[in-house]
Amino acid sequence: MTVFNTGFPSIRQIQNFIKNKTPVEIGLITNQSEKGIILWQDQNCFCLQNNNKEKILIWTQSLAYVKSK
Amino acid sequence: MTVFNTGFPSIRQIQNFIKNKTPVEIGLITNQSEKGIILWQDQNCFCLQNNNKEKILIWTQSLAYVKSK
Amino acid sequence: MTVFNTGFPSIRQIQNFIKNKTPVEIGLITNQSEKGIILWQDQNCFCLQNNNKEKILIWTQSLAYVKSK
Amino acid sequence: MTVFNTGFPSIRQIQNFIKNKTPVEIGLITNQSEKGIILWQDQNCFCLQNNNKEKILIWTQSLAYVKSK
Amino acid sequence: MTVFNTGFPSIRQIQNFIKNKTPVEIGLITNQSEKGIILWQDQNCFCLQNNNKEKILIWTQSLAYVKSK
Amino acid sequence: MTVFNTGFPSIRQIQNFIKNKTPVEIGLITNQSEKGIILWQDQNCFCLQNNNKEKILIWTQSLAYVKSK
């Protein structure tokens, strides 16, 4: 389970990606990946807006990696 | 484990999909996906009615993403 | 972890499948699926009787979906 | 996480397989399966003796199903 | 989550493998496996020395089985 | 869930890799692997700088192994 503590580097890093609209690539444990910008995060999900302007709720339980581009 | 707190954006977003009968695509960590509308959610499951009017209990532990269409 | 609270819709739905001997298809996160009727559930497992009358303990941690047929 | 409570049907069922040396097939979330008899269980593992008399510690976190043969 | 209680048979069995430098095969939920001897275990990891004398930290969350050879 | 206790051998080992800029290979439960040096770790993630100088947040929930090279 992702620990959602805003003092953690990982959570702050994602908050920076959100604030700066940093393009990211999100890799899932399914081996799928999706590119876009992260709109918000909470305890369960990231909300990603992909390059087709679709909003996708990504469950953090399925995250493998996040790479800034 | 999904945290089922109705104040969270992710849970509220799903509640909106339920209320508005928003067509969604649900992606699983199996790489399978299913389209339909979400009828209800609880701590363990989403109940999805697919386009064949079948009702499917989807365990939240197997969720990768939810995309509104 | 599945939350085993008999007041939850998901647990009640499974209890109804058990009581009514509803034929179900159970999908696992391995992409395997098995058909039959559920005999009982507890915190860890479903006991499924498949169409060959074999009894199979299915760990809820491996559940992706349950579909009534 | 498997809940190891000897009052649960799932745990009792496995205890019966152990006591009766019931031949079982254990399916893993890797899609692998192994046949043999279960020698003991604890919170983390089943100890399976396969048909080559090898003893294998199987982590319960990787269990998909147990089928008696 | 692996329960790290030195009174459990599974933890004691691994401690014996460590003490006796027992050659083992470790299977992961990725379907990969690695052979060697276990140098130590803690709550998160096994440290395996493989046959090329490389030390590998294996996360217990990815364990499927351990087989002594 | 990874237990983030700096007294544990696994956490100390990673801290040493960080301090010494030890080249590592990180294997994921997706069967992907990535090489580089670990810049920091917290409860949720490792931050890996790969050989293209990209920084990648790797969720510890997706870790299978870490091998020093």
Coordinates of C-alpha atoms in Angstrom, one line a residue:
Chain A
M1 CA 0.0 0.0 0.0
T2 CA 1.3 3.4 -0.9
V3 CA 1.9 5.5 2.2
F4 CA 0.4 8.9 1.6
N5 CA 2.5 11.2 3.7
T6 CA 3.2 14.6 2.1
G7 CA 6.5 14.8 3.9
F8 CA 7.9 11.8 1.9
P9 CA 10.2 12.5 -1.0
S10 CA 8.1 10.3 -3.3
I11 CA 4.9 12.1 -2.6
R12 CA 6.5 15.5 -2.8
Q13 CA 8.1 14.5 -6.1
I14 CA 4.7 13.6 -7.5
Q15 CA 3.3 16.9 -6.1
N16 CA 6.0 18.7 -8.0
F17 CA 5.1 16.9 -11.2
I18 CA 1.5 18.0 -10.7
K19 CA 2.3 21.7 -9.9
N20 CA 4.7 21.9 -12.9
K21 CA 2.6 19.9 -15.3
T22 CA 5.7 17.8 -16.0
P23 CA 5.1 15.2 -18.8
V24 CA 5.5 11.8 -17.3
E25 CA 5.5 8.2 -18.3
I26 CA 3.7 5.9 -15.9
G27 CA 4.6 2.2 -16.0
L28 CA 2.1 -0.4 -14.7
I29 CA 2.8 -3.9 -13.3
T30 CA 0.8 -5.1 -16.4
N31 CA 3.8 -3.9 -18.5
Q32 CA 1.5 -1.2 -20.0
S33 CA 2.6 2.4 -19.9
E34 CA 0.8 5.6 -20.4
K35 CA 2.1 9.2 -21.0
G36 CA 0.6 12.5 -20.0
I37 CA 0.5 14.8 -17.0
I38 CA -0.7 14.0 -13.5
L39 CA -3.7 16.2 -12.4
W40 CA -4.0 14.9 -8.8
Q41 CA -3.1 12.1 -6.5
D42 CA -4.7 10.6 -3.5
Q43 CA -4.3 7.5 -1.3
N44 CA -5.7 5.2 -4.0
C45 CA -5.1 6.8 -7.4
F46 CA -3.2 9.1 -9.7
C47 CA -5.4 11.0 -12.2
L48 CA -3.5 11.1 -15.4
Q49 CA -4.5 13.2 -18.4
N50 CA -3.0 11.5 -21.4
N51 CA -2.0 13.0 -24.8
N52 CA -5.6 12.5 -26.1
K53 CA -6.9 14.6 -23.2
E54 CA -8.5 11.5 -21.6
K55 CA -8.5 11.4 -17.9
I56 CA -7.5 8.1 -16.4
L57 CA -7.7 7.0 -12.8
I58 CA -4.6 4.8 -12.2
W59 CA -4.6 2.7 -9.1
T60 CA -1.4 3.2 -7.2
Q61 CA -1.4 -0.6 -6.4
S62 CA -0.7 -1.2 -10.1
L63 CA 2.3 1.2 -10.3
A64 CA 5.7 0.0 -11.3
Y65 CA 7.4 3.3 -12.1
V66 CA 7.0 7.0 -12.9
K67 CA 9.6 8.6 -15.2
S68 CA 9.7 12.3 -16.0
K69 CA 10.3 13.0 -19.7
Chain B
M1 CA -5.8 -2.1 -0.3
T2 CA -8.2 0.5 -1.6
V3 CA -9.0 3.0 1.1
F4 CA -12.7 3.6 1.0
N5 CA -13.1 7.1 2.3
T6 CA -15.9 9.0 0.6
G7 CA -13.9 12.3 1.1
F8 CA -11.2 11.1 -1.3
P9 CA -11.2 12.4 -4.9
S10 CA -10.8 8.9 -6.3
I11 CA -13.9 7.6 -4.4
R12 CA -15.9 10.7 -5.2
Q13 CA -15.0 10.4 -8.9
I14 CA -16.3 6.8 -8.9
Q15 CA -19.4 7.9 -7.1
N16 CA -20.0 10.5 -9.9
F17 CA -19.5 7.8 -12.5
I18 CA -22.2 5.8 -10.7
K19 CA -24.7 8.7 -10.3
N20 CA -24.3 9.8 -13.9
K21 CA -24.2 6.3 -15.4
T22 CA -20.9 7.4 -17.1
P23 CA -19.7 4.7 -19.6
V24 CA -16.3 3.5 -18.4
E25 CA -13.5 1.2 -19.4
I26 CA -12.0 -0.7 -16.5
G27 CA -8.5 -2.2 -16.9
L28 CA -7.3 -5.0 -14.8
I29 CA -3.8 -6.1 -13.7
T30 CA -4.4 -9.1 -15.9
N31 CA -4.3 -6.8 -19.0
Q32 CA -8.0 -7.6 -19.5
S33 CA -10.5 -4.7 -19.8
E34 CA -14.2 -4.4 -19.6
K35 CA -16.6 -1.7 -20.7
G36 CA -19.9 -0.7 -19.1
I37 CA -21.3 1.4 -16.3
I38 CA -20.6 1.0 -12.6
L39 CA -23.7 0.3 -10.5
W40 CA -22.1 0.4 -7.0
Q41 CA -18.8 0.2 -5.2
D42 CA -17.8 -1.0 -1.8
Q43 CA -14.5 -1.7 0.0
N44 CA -13.9 -4.9 -2.0
C45 CA -15.6 -4.6 -5.4
F46 CA -17.0 -2.5 -8.2
C47 CA -20.2 -3.9 -9.7
L48 CA -20.0 -3.3 -13.4
Q49 CA -22.8 -3.8 -15.9
N50 CA -21.2 -4.5 -19.2
N51 CA -22.7 -3.9 -22.6
N52 CA -24.3 -7.3 -22.6
K53 CA -26.2 -6.3 -19.4
E54 CA -24.2 -8.8 -17.4
K55 CA -23.3 -7.8 -13.9
I56 CA -19.7 -8.4 -12.9
L57 CA -18.2 -8.1 -9.5
I58 CA -14.7 -6.7 -10.0
W59 CA -12.3 -7.0 -7.1
T60 CA -10.6 -3.6 -6.5
Q61 CA -7.3 -5.5 -5.8
S62 CA -7.2 -6.3 -9.5
L63 CA -7.8 -2.8 -10.8
A64 CA -5.1 -1.1 -12.9
Y65 CA -7.2 1.9 -14.2
V66 CA -10.6 3.4 -14.9
K67 CA -11.1 5.5 -17.9
S68 CA -14.3 7.4 -18.7
K69 CA -15.3 7.2 -22.3
Chain C
M1 CA -7.1 -7.9 1.4
T2 CA -10.7 -8.7 1.1
V3 CA -12.7 -7.2 3.9
F4 CA -15.1 -9.8 5.2
N5 CA -18.0 -7.8 6.6
T6 CA -21.4 -9.4 6.0
G7 CA -23.0 -5.9 5.7
F8 CA -21.1 -5.1 2.5
P9 CA -22.9 -5.5 -0.8
S10 CA -20.1 -7.6 -2.2
I11 CA -20.1 -10.1 0.6
R12 CA -23.9 -10.2 0.6
Q13 CA -23.9 -10.7 -3.2
I14 CA -21.7 -13.8 -2.8
Q15 CA -23.8 -15.1 0.0
N16 CA -26.8 -14.9 -2.4
F17 CA -24.9 -16.8 -5.0
I18 CA -24.2 -19.5 -2.4
K19 CA -27.8 -19.7 -1.1
N20 CA -29.3 -19.8 -4.6
K21 CA -26.6 -22.1 -6.1
T22 CA -26.2 -19.5 -8.8
P23 CA -23.8 -20.7 -11.6
V24 CA -20.8 -18.3 -11.7
E25 CA -17.6 -17.7 -13.6
I26 CA -14.7 -16.8 -11.4
G27 CA -11.8 -15.0 -13.1
L28 CA -8.3 -15.0 -11.5
I29 CA -5.5 -12.6 -11.8
T30 CA -3.6 -15.4 -13.6
N31 CA -6.1 -14.9 -16.5
Q32 CA -7.5 -18.4 -15.7
S33 CA -11.2 -18.8 -15.1
E34 CA -13.3 -21.5 -13.6
K35 CA -17.1 -22.1 -13.7
G36 CA -19.3 -23.7 -11.1
I37 CA -21.2 -22.9 -7.9
I38 CA -19.8 -21.3 -4.7
L39 CA -20.3 -23.6 -1.7
W40 CA -18.9 -21.3 1.0
Q41 CA -16.7 -18.2 1.5
D42 CA -14.5 -17.1 4.4
Q43 CA -11.9 -14.5 4.9
N44 CA -9.3 -16.4 2.8
C45 CA -11.1 -18.4 0.2
F46 CA -14.1 -19.2 -1.9
C47 CA -14.9 -22.9 -2.2
L48 CA -16.0 -23.5 -5.7
Q49 CA -17.6 -26.8 -7.0
N50 CA -16.8 -26.9 -10.7
N51 CA -18.8 -28.7 -13.4
N52 CA -16.8 -31.9 -12.8
K53 CA -17.9 -31.8 -9.2
E54 CA -14.4 -31.0 -8.0
K55 CA -14.1 -28.7 -5.0
I56 CA -11.5 -26.0 -5.4
L57 CA -10.3 -23.6 -2.7
I58 CA -9.8 -20.3 -4.5
W59 CA -7.8 -17.7 -2.6
T60 CA -9.6 -14.4 -2.6
Q61 CA -6.2 -12.6 -3.1
S62 CA -6.2 -14.1 -6.6
L63 CA -9.7 -12.9 -7.6
A64 CA -10.2 -10.6 -10.5
Y65 CA -13.9 -10.9 -11.0
V66 CA -17.1 -13.0 -10.4
K67 CA -19.8 -13.1 -13.1
S68 CA -23.1 -14.8 -12.6
K69 CA -24.2 -16.7 -15.7
Chain D
M1 CA -2.6 -11.6 3.6
T2 CA -3.9 -15.0 4.5
V3 CA -5.7 -14.9 7.9
F4 CA -4.4 -17.8 9.9
N5 CA -7.3 -18.6 12.2
T6 CA -7.8 -22.3 12.9
G7 CA -11.6 -21.7 13.2
F8 CA -11.9 -20.7 9.6
P9 CA -13.2 -23.3 7.1
S10 CA -10.3 -22.7 4.7
I11 CA -7.7 -23.3 7.4
R12 CA -9.5 -26.3 8.7
Q13 CA -9.8 -27.7 5.2
I14 CA -6.1 -27.5 4.7
Q15 CA -5.6 -29.1 8.2
N16 CA -7.7 -32.0 7.0
F17 CA -5.6 -32.4 3.8
I18 CA -2.5 -32.5 6.1
K19 CA -4.0 -35.0 8.5
N20 CA -5.3 -37.3 5.7
K21 CA -2.3 -36.9 3.4
T22 CA -4.8 -35.9 0.7
P23 CA -3.2 -35.6 -2.7
V24 CA -3.6 -32.0 -3.8
E25 CA -2.8 -29.7 -6.7
I26 CA -1.7 -26.2 -5.8
G27 CA -2.0 -23.5 -8.4
L28 CA 0.1 -20.4 -8.1
I29 CA -0.5 -16.9 -9.4
T30 CA 2.4 -17.5 -11.8
N31 CA 0.2 -20.1 -13.6
Q32 CA 2.5 -22.8 -12.3
S33 CA 1.0 -25.7 -10.4
E34 CA 2.5 -28.4 -8.3
K35 CA 1.1 -31.8 -7.0
G36 CA 1.8 -33.6 -3.8
I37 CA 0.7 -33.6 -0.2
I38 CA 0.8 -30.8 2.3
L39 CA 3.0 -31.5 5.3
W40 CA 2.3 -28.4 7.3
Q41 CA 1.1 -24.8 7.0
D42 CA 1.8 -21.6 8.9
Q43 CA 1.1 -18.0 8.4
N44 CA 3.6 -17.6 5.6
C45 CA 3.8 -20.9 3.8
F46 CA 2.6 -24.3 2.9
C47 CA 5.2 -27.1 2.9
L48 CA 4.4 -29.3 0.0
Q49 CA 6.0 -32.7 -0.6
N50 CA 5.8 -33.3 -4.4
N51 CA 5.7 -36.6 -6.2
N52 CA 9.6 -36.6 -6.4
K53 CA 9.6 -36.4 -2.5
E54 CA 11.1 -32.8 -2.7
K55 CA 9.9 -30.5 0.0
I56 CA 8.8 -27.1 -1.3
L57 CA 8.0 -24.0 0.8
I58 CA 5.1 -22.3 -1.1
W59 CA 4.4 -18.7 0.0
T60 CA 0.7 -18.3 0.6
Q61 CA 0.9 -14.9 -1.0
S62 CA 1.4 -16.7 -4.3
L63 CA -1.5 -19.1 -4.0
A64 CA -4.3 -19.0 -6.5
Y65 CA -6.1 -22.3 -5.7
V66 CA -5.9 -25.7 -4.0
K67 CA -7.7 -28.6 -5.5
S68 CA -7.9 -32.1 -3.9
K69 CA -7.5 -34.9 -6.4
Chain E
M1 CA 3.2 -9.5 3.9
T2 CA 5.6 -12.1 5.3
V3 CA 5.2 -12.4 9.0
F4 CA 8.7 -12.5 10.5
N5 CA 8.3 -14.5 13.7
T6 CA 11.2 -16.7 14.5
G7 CA 8.9 -19.2 16.1
F8 CA 7.2 -20.0 12.8
P9 CA 8.2 -23.2 11.0
S10 CA 8.7 -21.3 7.7
I11 CA 11.1 -18.8 9.3
R12 CA 12.9 -21.5 11.2
Q13 CA 13.2 -23.5 8.0
I14 CA 14.9 -20.6 6.2
Q15 CA 17.2 -20.1 9.3
N16 CA 18.3 -23.7 8.9
F17 CA 19.0 -23.2 5.2
I18 CA 21.1 -20.2 6.2
K19 CA 23.0 -22.0 9.0
N20 CA 23.7 -25.1 6.9
K21 CA 24.4 -23.2 3.7
T22 CA 21.8 -25.5 2.0
P23 CA 21.7 -25.0 -1.8
V24 CA 18.2 -23.7 -2.7
E25 CA 16.2 -22.7 -5.7
I26 CA 14.0 -19.6 -5.2
G27 CA 11.1 -19.1 -7.5
L28 CA 9.6 -15.7 -8.0
I29 CA 6.1 -14.7 -9.0
T30 CA 7.7 -13.5 -12.2
N31 CA 8.3 -17.1 -13.1
Q32 CA 12.0 -16.5 -12.8
S33 CA 14.1 -18.6 -10.5
E34 CA 17.6 -18.3 -9.0
K35 CA 19.8 -20.9 -7.4
G36 CA 22.3 -20.4 -4.6
I37 CA 22.6 -20.1 -0.8
I38 CA 20.7 -17.8 1.5
L39 CA 23.1 -15.5 3.5
W40 CA 20.4 -13.8 5.6
Q41 CA 16.7 -12.9 5.8
D42 CA 14.9 -10.0 7.3
Q43 CA 11.3 -8.7 7.1
N44 CA 11.7 -7.4 3.6
C45 CA 14.3 -9.6 1.8
F46 CA 16.3 -12.7 1.4
C47 CA 20.0 -12.1 0.5
L48 CA 20.9 -14.9 -1.9
Q49 CA 24.4 -15.6 -3.1
N50 CA 24.0 -17.2 -6.5
N51 CA 26.4 -19.7 -8.2
N52 CA 28.3 -16.7 -9.7
K53 CA 29.0 -15.4 -6.2
E54 CA 26.7 -12.4 -6.9
K55 CA 24.7 -11.2 -3.9
I56 CA 21.0 -10.6 -4.7
L57 CA 18.4 -9.0 -2.5
I58 CA 15.2 -10.8 -3.2
W59 CA 12.0 -9.0 -1.9
T60 CA 9.9 -11.5 0.0
Q61 CA 6.8 -10.0 -1.6
S62 CA 7.9 -11.5 -4.9
L63 CA 8.5 -15.1 -3.5
A64 CA 6.5 -18.0 -4.9
Y65 CA 8.5 -20.9 -3.5
V66 CA 11.8 -22.1 -2.0
K67 CA 13.0 -25.6 -2.8
S68 CA 16.1 -27.2 -1.2
K69 CA 18.2 -29.1 -3.7
Chain F
M1 CA 4.5 -3.7 2.1
T2 CA 8.2 -2.9 2.5
V3 CA 9.0 -2.2 6.2
F4 CA 11.1 0.9 6.3
N5 CA 13.2 0.5 9.4
T6 CA 16.7 1.7 9.1
G7 CA 17.9 -1.0 11.5
F8 CA 17.0 -3.7 9.0
P9 CA 19.8 -5.3 7.0
S10 CA 17.9 -4.8 3.7
I11 CA 17.3 -1.1 4.3
R12 CA 21.0 -0.6 5.4
Q13 CA 22.2 -2.4 2.4
I14 CA 20.3 0.0 0.1
Q15 CA 21.6 2.9 2.1
N16 CA 25.1 1.7 1.4
F17 CA 24.3 1.4 -2.3
I18 CA 23.1 5.0 -2.2
K19 CA 26.1 6.3 -0.2
N20 CA 28.7 4.5 -2.4
K21 CA 26.9 5.1 -5.7
T22 CA 27.0 1.4 -6.3
P23 CA 25.8 0.4 -9.8
V24 CA 22.8 -1.8 -9.4
E25 CA 20.3 -3.8 -11.5
I26 CA 16.7 -3.6 -10.2
G27 CA 14.3 -6.3 -11.3
L28 CA 10.6 -5.7 -11.3
I29 CA 7.7 -8.2 -10.9
T30 CA 6.9 -7.2 -14.5
N31 CA 10.1 -9.0 -15.5
Q32 CA 11.5 -5.7 -16.6
S33 CA 14.9 -4.6 -15.2
E34 CA 16.7 -1.3 -15.1
K35 CA 20.3 -0.5 -14.3
G36 CA 21.7 2.6 -12.6
I37 CA 22.4 4.1 -9.2
I38 CA 19.9 4.6 -6.5
L39 CA 19.7 8.3 -5.4
W40 CA 17.3 7.9 -2.4
Q41 CA 14.7 5.5 -1.0
D42 CA 11.6 6.2 1.1
Q43 CA 8.7 4.1 2.2
N44 CA 7.1 4.0 -1.3
C45 CA 9.9 4.3 -3.8
F46 CA 13.4 4.0 -4.9
C47 CA 14.7 6.9 -7.1
L48 CA 16.9 5.3 -9.7
Q49 CA 19.1 7.3 -12.1
N50 CA 19.6 5.1 -15.1
N51 CA 22.5 5.1 -17.5
N52 CA 20.8 7.8 -19.6
K53 CA 20.7 10.0 -16.6
E54 CA 16.9 9.7 -16.4
K55 CA 15.5 9.7 -12.9
I56 CA 12.9 7.0 -12.3
L57 CA 10.6 6.5 -9.3
I58 CA 10.3 2.8 -8.8
W59 CA 7.5 1.7 -6.5
T60 CA 8.9 -0.8 -3.9
Q61 CA 5.6 -2.8 -4.3
S62 CA 6.9 -3.8 -7.8
L63 CA 10.4 -4.9 -6.7
A64 CA 11.5 -8.4 -7.3
Y65 CA 15.3 -8.1 -6.7
V66 CA 18.2 -5.7 -6.5
K67 CA 21.6 -7.0 -7.6
S68 CA 24.8 -5.0 -7.2
K69 CA 27.0 -5.1 -10.3

